[in-house]
Amino acid sequence: MDKKQGRTKMKVVNGKRSRVDFPRKDHREEYAAEVAPPSDVSVNRAEDAGREGTAGRTAGYVGLGIGILSLFMWSVILGPIAAVVGYYAYNKGSRTTGAWSIGLGILATISYFILIPFAR
């Protein structure tokens, strides 16, 4: 044993080298799943199959109801709310009710600003 090896107390490996973790040269470590690349496996559950798009559909109907209400009362308040809820529904996949909600909300808000001078 040479002086340099005696002071560091490191194990000298002669021969074919393979990868081992740094602090423990005499044992092999298994790497965690976080290091592995992500898999492309998707899980389809039977209970979730019928629920796809329910958030968009519900938001679409709520926006449509608020849009119809905004034509008759509180146009300045309910009109923009109907447009925002309709936009959310449109992005979630309920295109028809979302578009109607946006249209009714914008119509109610614009009609308020056009008709308010005639009310005074």
PDB file of C-alpha atoms in Angstrom:
ATOM      1  CA  MET A   1       0.000   0.000   0.000  1.00  0.00           C
ATOM      2  CA  ASP A   2       1.395   3.338  -0.924  1.00  0.00           C
ATOM      3  CA  LYS A   3       1.468   6.420   1.205  1.00  0.00           C
ATOM      4  CA  LYS A   4      -1.139   8.258  -0.842  1.00  0.00           C
ATOM      5  CA  GLN A   5      -3.658   5.404  -0.680  1.00  0.00           C
ATOM      6  CA  GLY A   6      -3.091   4.917   3.049  1.00  0.00           C
ATOM      7  CA  ARG A   7      -3.948   8.509   3.923  1.00  0.00           C
ATOM      8  CA  THR A   8      -7.219   8.735   1.998  1.00  0.00           C
ATOM      9  CA  LYS A   9      -8.438   5.236   2.925  1.00  0.00           C
ATOM     10  CA  MET A  10     -10.099   4.804  -0.462  1.00  0.00           C
ATOM     11  CA  LYS A  11     -10.688   1.446  -2.031  1.00  0.00           C
ATOM     12  CA  VAL A  12      -8.809   1.066  -5.298  1.00  0.00           C
ATOM     13  CA  VAL A  13     -10.776  -0.698  -8.027  1.00  0.00           C
ATOM     14  CA  ASN A  14      -8.697  -2.390 -10.673  1.00  0.00           C
ATOM     15  CA  GLY A  15     -10.183  -3.824 -13.812  1.00  0.00           C
ATOM     16  CA  LYS A  16     -13.385  -2.978 -15.657  1.00  0.00           C
ATOM     17  CA  ARG A  17     -15.109   0.084 -14.183  1.00  0.00           C
ATOM     18  CA  SER A  18     -18.866   0.395 -14.046  1.00  0.00           C
ATOM     19  CA  ARG A  19     -20.964   3.222 -12.718  1.00  0.00           C
ATOM     20  CA  VAL A  20     -21.440   3.314  -8.969  1.00  0.00           C
ATOM     21  CA  ASP A  21     -22.630   6.110  -6.741  1.00  0.00           C
ATOM     22  CA  PHE A  22     -19.965   8.391  -5.344  1.00  0.00           C
ATOM     23  CA  PRO A  23     -19.891   8.035  -1.537  1.00  0.00           C
ATOM     24  CA  ARG A  24     -20.314   4.273  -1.432  1.00  0.00           C
ATOM     25  CA  LYS A  25     -18.061   2.655  -3.973  1.00  0.00           C
ATOM     26  CA  ASP A  26     -18.813  -0.847  -2.824  1.00  0.00           C
ATOM     27  CA  HIS A  27     -22.545  -0.795  -3.319  1.00  0.00           C
ATOM     28  CA  ARG A  28     -24.869  -0.111  -6.177  1.00  0.00           C
ATOM     29  CA  GLU A  29     -27.855   2.197  -5.857  1.00  0.00           C
ATOM     30  CA  GLU A  30     -31.139   2.053  -7.683  1.00  0.00           C
ATOM     31  CA  TYR A  31     -32.264   5.365  -9.138  1.00  0.00           C
ATOM     32  CA  ALA A  32     -35.683   6.801  -8.338  1.00  0.00           C
ATOM     33  CA  ALA A  33     -38.586   7.128 -10.753  1.00  0.00           C
ATOM     34  CA  GLU A  34     -38.109  10.908 -10.926  1.00  0.00           C
ATOM     35  CA  VAL A  35     -35.016  10.321 -13.050  1.00  0.00           C
ATOM     36  CA  ALA A  36     -36.864   8.119 -15.530  1.00  0.00           C
ATOM     37  CA  PRO A  37     -38.503   9.748 -18.561  1.00  0.00           C
ATOM     38  CA  PRO A  38     -42.298  10.169 -18.302  1.00  0.00           C
ATOM     39  CA  SER A  39     -44.440   7.459 -19.804  1.00  0.00           C
ATOM     40  CA  ASP A  40     -47.184   8.108 -22.335  1.00  0.00           C
ATOM     41  CA  VAL A  41     -49.685   5.839 -20.616  1.00  0.00           C
ATOM     42  CA  SER A  42     -53.084   7.384 -19.947  1.00  0.00           C
ATOM     43  CA  VAL A  43     -55.532   5.881 -17.500  1.00  0.00           C
ATOM     44  CA  ASN A  44     -59.188   5.860 -18.464  1.00  0.00           C
ATOM     45  CA  ARG A  45     -61.504   5.226 -15.572  1.00  0.00           C
ATOM     46  CA  ALA A  46     -65.040   4.018 -16.089  1.00  0.00           C
ATOM     47  CA  GLU A  47     -66.524   6.482 -13.605  1.00  0.00           C
ATOM     48  CA  ASP A  48     -64.833   9.487 -15.281  1.00  0.00           C
ATOM     49  CA  ALA A  49     -65.942   8.552 -18.797  1.00  0.00           C
ATOM     50  CA  GLY A  50     -69.433  10.014 -18.378  1.00  0.00           C
ATOM     51  CA  ARG A  51     -68.239  13.181 -16.650  1.00  0.00           C
ATOM     52  CA  GLU A  52     -66.154  14.607 -19.465  1.00  0.00           C
ATOM     53  CA  GLY A  53     -67.269  18.139 -20.264  1.00  0.00           C
ATOM     54  CA  THR A  54     -69.718  18.508 -17.369  1.00  0.00           C
ATOM     55  CA  ALA A  55     -67.954  21.633 -16.066  1.00  0.00           C
ATOM     56  CA  GLY A  56     -68.217  23.324 -19.462  1.00  0.00           C
ATOM     57  CA  ARG A  57     -71.816  22.260 -19.949  1.00  0.00           C
ATOM     58  CA  THR A  58     -72.856  23.493 -16.506  1.00  0.00           C
ATOM     59  CA  ALA A  59     -71.031  26.783 -16.972  1.00  0.00           C
ATOM     60  CA  GLY A  60     -72.673  27.163 -20.388  1.00  0.00           C
ATOM     61  CA  TYR A  61     -76.172  26.773 -18.996  1.00  0.00           C
ATOM     62  CA  VAL A  62     -75.433  29.086 -16.062  1.00  0.00           C
ATOM     63  CA  GLY A  63     -74.014  31.697 -18.450  1.00  0.00           C
ATOM     64  CA  LEU A  64     -77.031  31.327 -20.718  1.00  0.00           C
ATOM     65  CA  GLY A  65     -79.400  31.869 -17.795  1.00  0.00           C
ATOM     66  CA  ILE A  66     -77.457  34.924 -16.627  1.00  0.00           C
ATOM     67  CA  GLY A  67     -77.404  36.242 -20.203  1.00  0.00           C
ATOM     68  CA  ILE A  68     -81.181  35.973 -20.505  1.00  0.00           C
ATOM     69  CA  LEU A  69     -81.642  37.643 -17.118  1.00  0.00           C
ATOM     70  CA  SER A  70     -79.265  40.442 -18.132  1.00  0.00           C
ATOM     71  CA  LEU A  71     -81.622  41.415 -20.962  1.00  0.00           C
ATOM     72  CA  PHE A  72     -84.319  42.309 -18.424  1.00  0.00           C
ATOM     73  CA  MET A  73     -82.516  43.458 -15.267  1.00  0.00           C
ATOM     74  CA  TRP A  74     -79.104  44.761 -14.147  1.00  0.00           C
ATOM     75  CA  SER A  75     -77.696  44.781 -17.670  1.00  0.00           C
ATOM     76  CA  VAL A  76     -74.442  46.459 -16.692  1.00  0.00           C
ATOM     77  CA  ILE A  77     -73.725  43.902 -13.950  1.00  0.00           C
ATOM     78  CA  LEU A  78     -75.098  40.648 -15.343  1.00  0.00           C
ATOM     79  CA  GLY A  79     -74.048  41.257 -18.977  1.00  0.00           C
ATOM     80  CA  PRO A  80     -70.276  41.122 -18.388  1.00  0.00           C
ATOM     81  CA  ILE A  81     -70.729  38.232 -15.935  1.00  0.00           C
ATOM     82  CA  ALA A  82     -72.620  36.280 -18.609  1.00  0.00           C
ATOM     83  CA  ALA A  83     -69.877  37.043 -21.149  1.00  0.00           C
ATOM     84  CA  VAL A  84     -67.110  35.853 -18.809  1.00  0.00           C
ATOM     85  CA  VAL A  85     -68.958  32.676 -17.804  1.00  0.00           C
ATOM     86  CA  GLY A  86     -69.743  32.044 -21.481  1.00  0.00           C
ATOM     87  CA  TYR A  87     -66.078  32.434 -22.383  1.00  0.00           C
ATOM     88  CA  TYR A  88     -65.161  29.906 -19.690  1.00  0.00           C
ATOM     89  CA  ALA A  89     -67.773  27.471 -21.023  1.00  0.00           C
ATOM     90  CA  TYR A  90     -66.550  28.005 -24.583  1.00  0.00           C
ATOM     91  CA  ASN A  91     -62.989  27.129 -23.560  1.00  0.00           C
ATOM     92  CA  LYS A  92     -64.147  24.047 -21.649  1.00  0.00           C
ATOM     93  CA  GLY A  93     -65.793  22.603 -24.741  1.00  0.00           C
ATOM     94  CA  SER A  94     -69.409  23.750 -24.549  1.00  0.00           C
ATOM     95  CA  ARG A  95     -69.170  25.870 -27.695  1.00  0.00           C
ATOM     96  CA  THR A  96     -72.844  26.559 -28.441  1.00  0.00           C
ATOM     97  CA  THR A  97     -74.046  27.612 -25.001  1.00  0.00           C
ATOM     98  CA  GLY A  98     -70.804  29.479 -24.409  1.00  0.00           C
ATOM     99  CA  ALA A  99     -71.172  31.482 -27.611  1.00  0.00           C
ATOM    100  CA  TRP A 100     -74.813  32.299 -26.830  1.00  0.00           C
ATOM    101  CA  SER A 101     -73.853  33.425 -23.328  1.00  0.00           C
ATOM    102  CA  ILE A 102     -71.117  35.675 -24.674  1.00  0.00           C
ATOM    103  CA  GLY A 103     -73.455  37.125 -27.295  1.00  0.00           C
ATOM    104  CA  LEU A 104     -76.301  37.801 -24.868  1.00  0.00           C
ATOM    105  CA  GLY A 105     -73.951  39.346 -22.311  1.00  0.00           C
ATOM    106  CA  ILE A 106     -72.400  41.682 -24.868  1.00  0.00           C
ATOM    107  CA  LEU A 107     -75.836  42.543 -26.321  1.00  0.00           C
ATOM    108  CA  ALA A 108     -77.255  43.408 -22.898  1.00  0.00           C
ATOM    109  CA  THR A 109     -74.245  45.550 -21.940  1.00  0.00           C
ATOM    110  CA  ILE A 110     -74.167  47.480 -25.235  1.00  0.00           C
ATOM    111  CA  SER A 111     -77.935  47.967 -25.242  1.00  0.00           C
ATOM    112  CA  TYR A 112     -77.729  49.462 -21.746  1.00  0.00           C
ATOM    113  CA  PHE A 113     -75.244  52.096 -22.884  1.00  0.00           C
ATOM    114  CA  ILE A 114     -77.235  52.862 -26.038  1.00  0.00           C
ATOM    115  CA  LEU A 115     -80.653  53.073 -24.322  1.00  0.00           C
ATOM    116  CA  ILE A 116     -79.645  54.901 -21.101  1.00  0.00           C
ATOM    117  CA  PRO A 117     -79.814  58.409 -22.701  1.00  0.00           C
ATOM    118  CA  PHE A 118     -83.466  57.800 -23.619  1.00  0.00           C
ATOM    119  CA  ALA A 119     -84.384  56.850 -20.056  1.00  0.00           C
ATOM    120  CA  ARG A 120     -83.431  60.245 -18.576  1.00  0.00           C
TER     121      ARG A 120
END
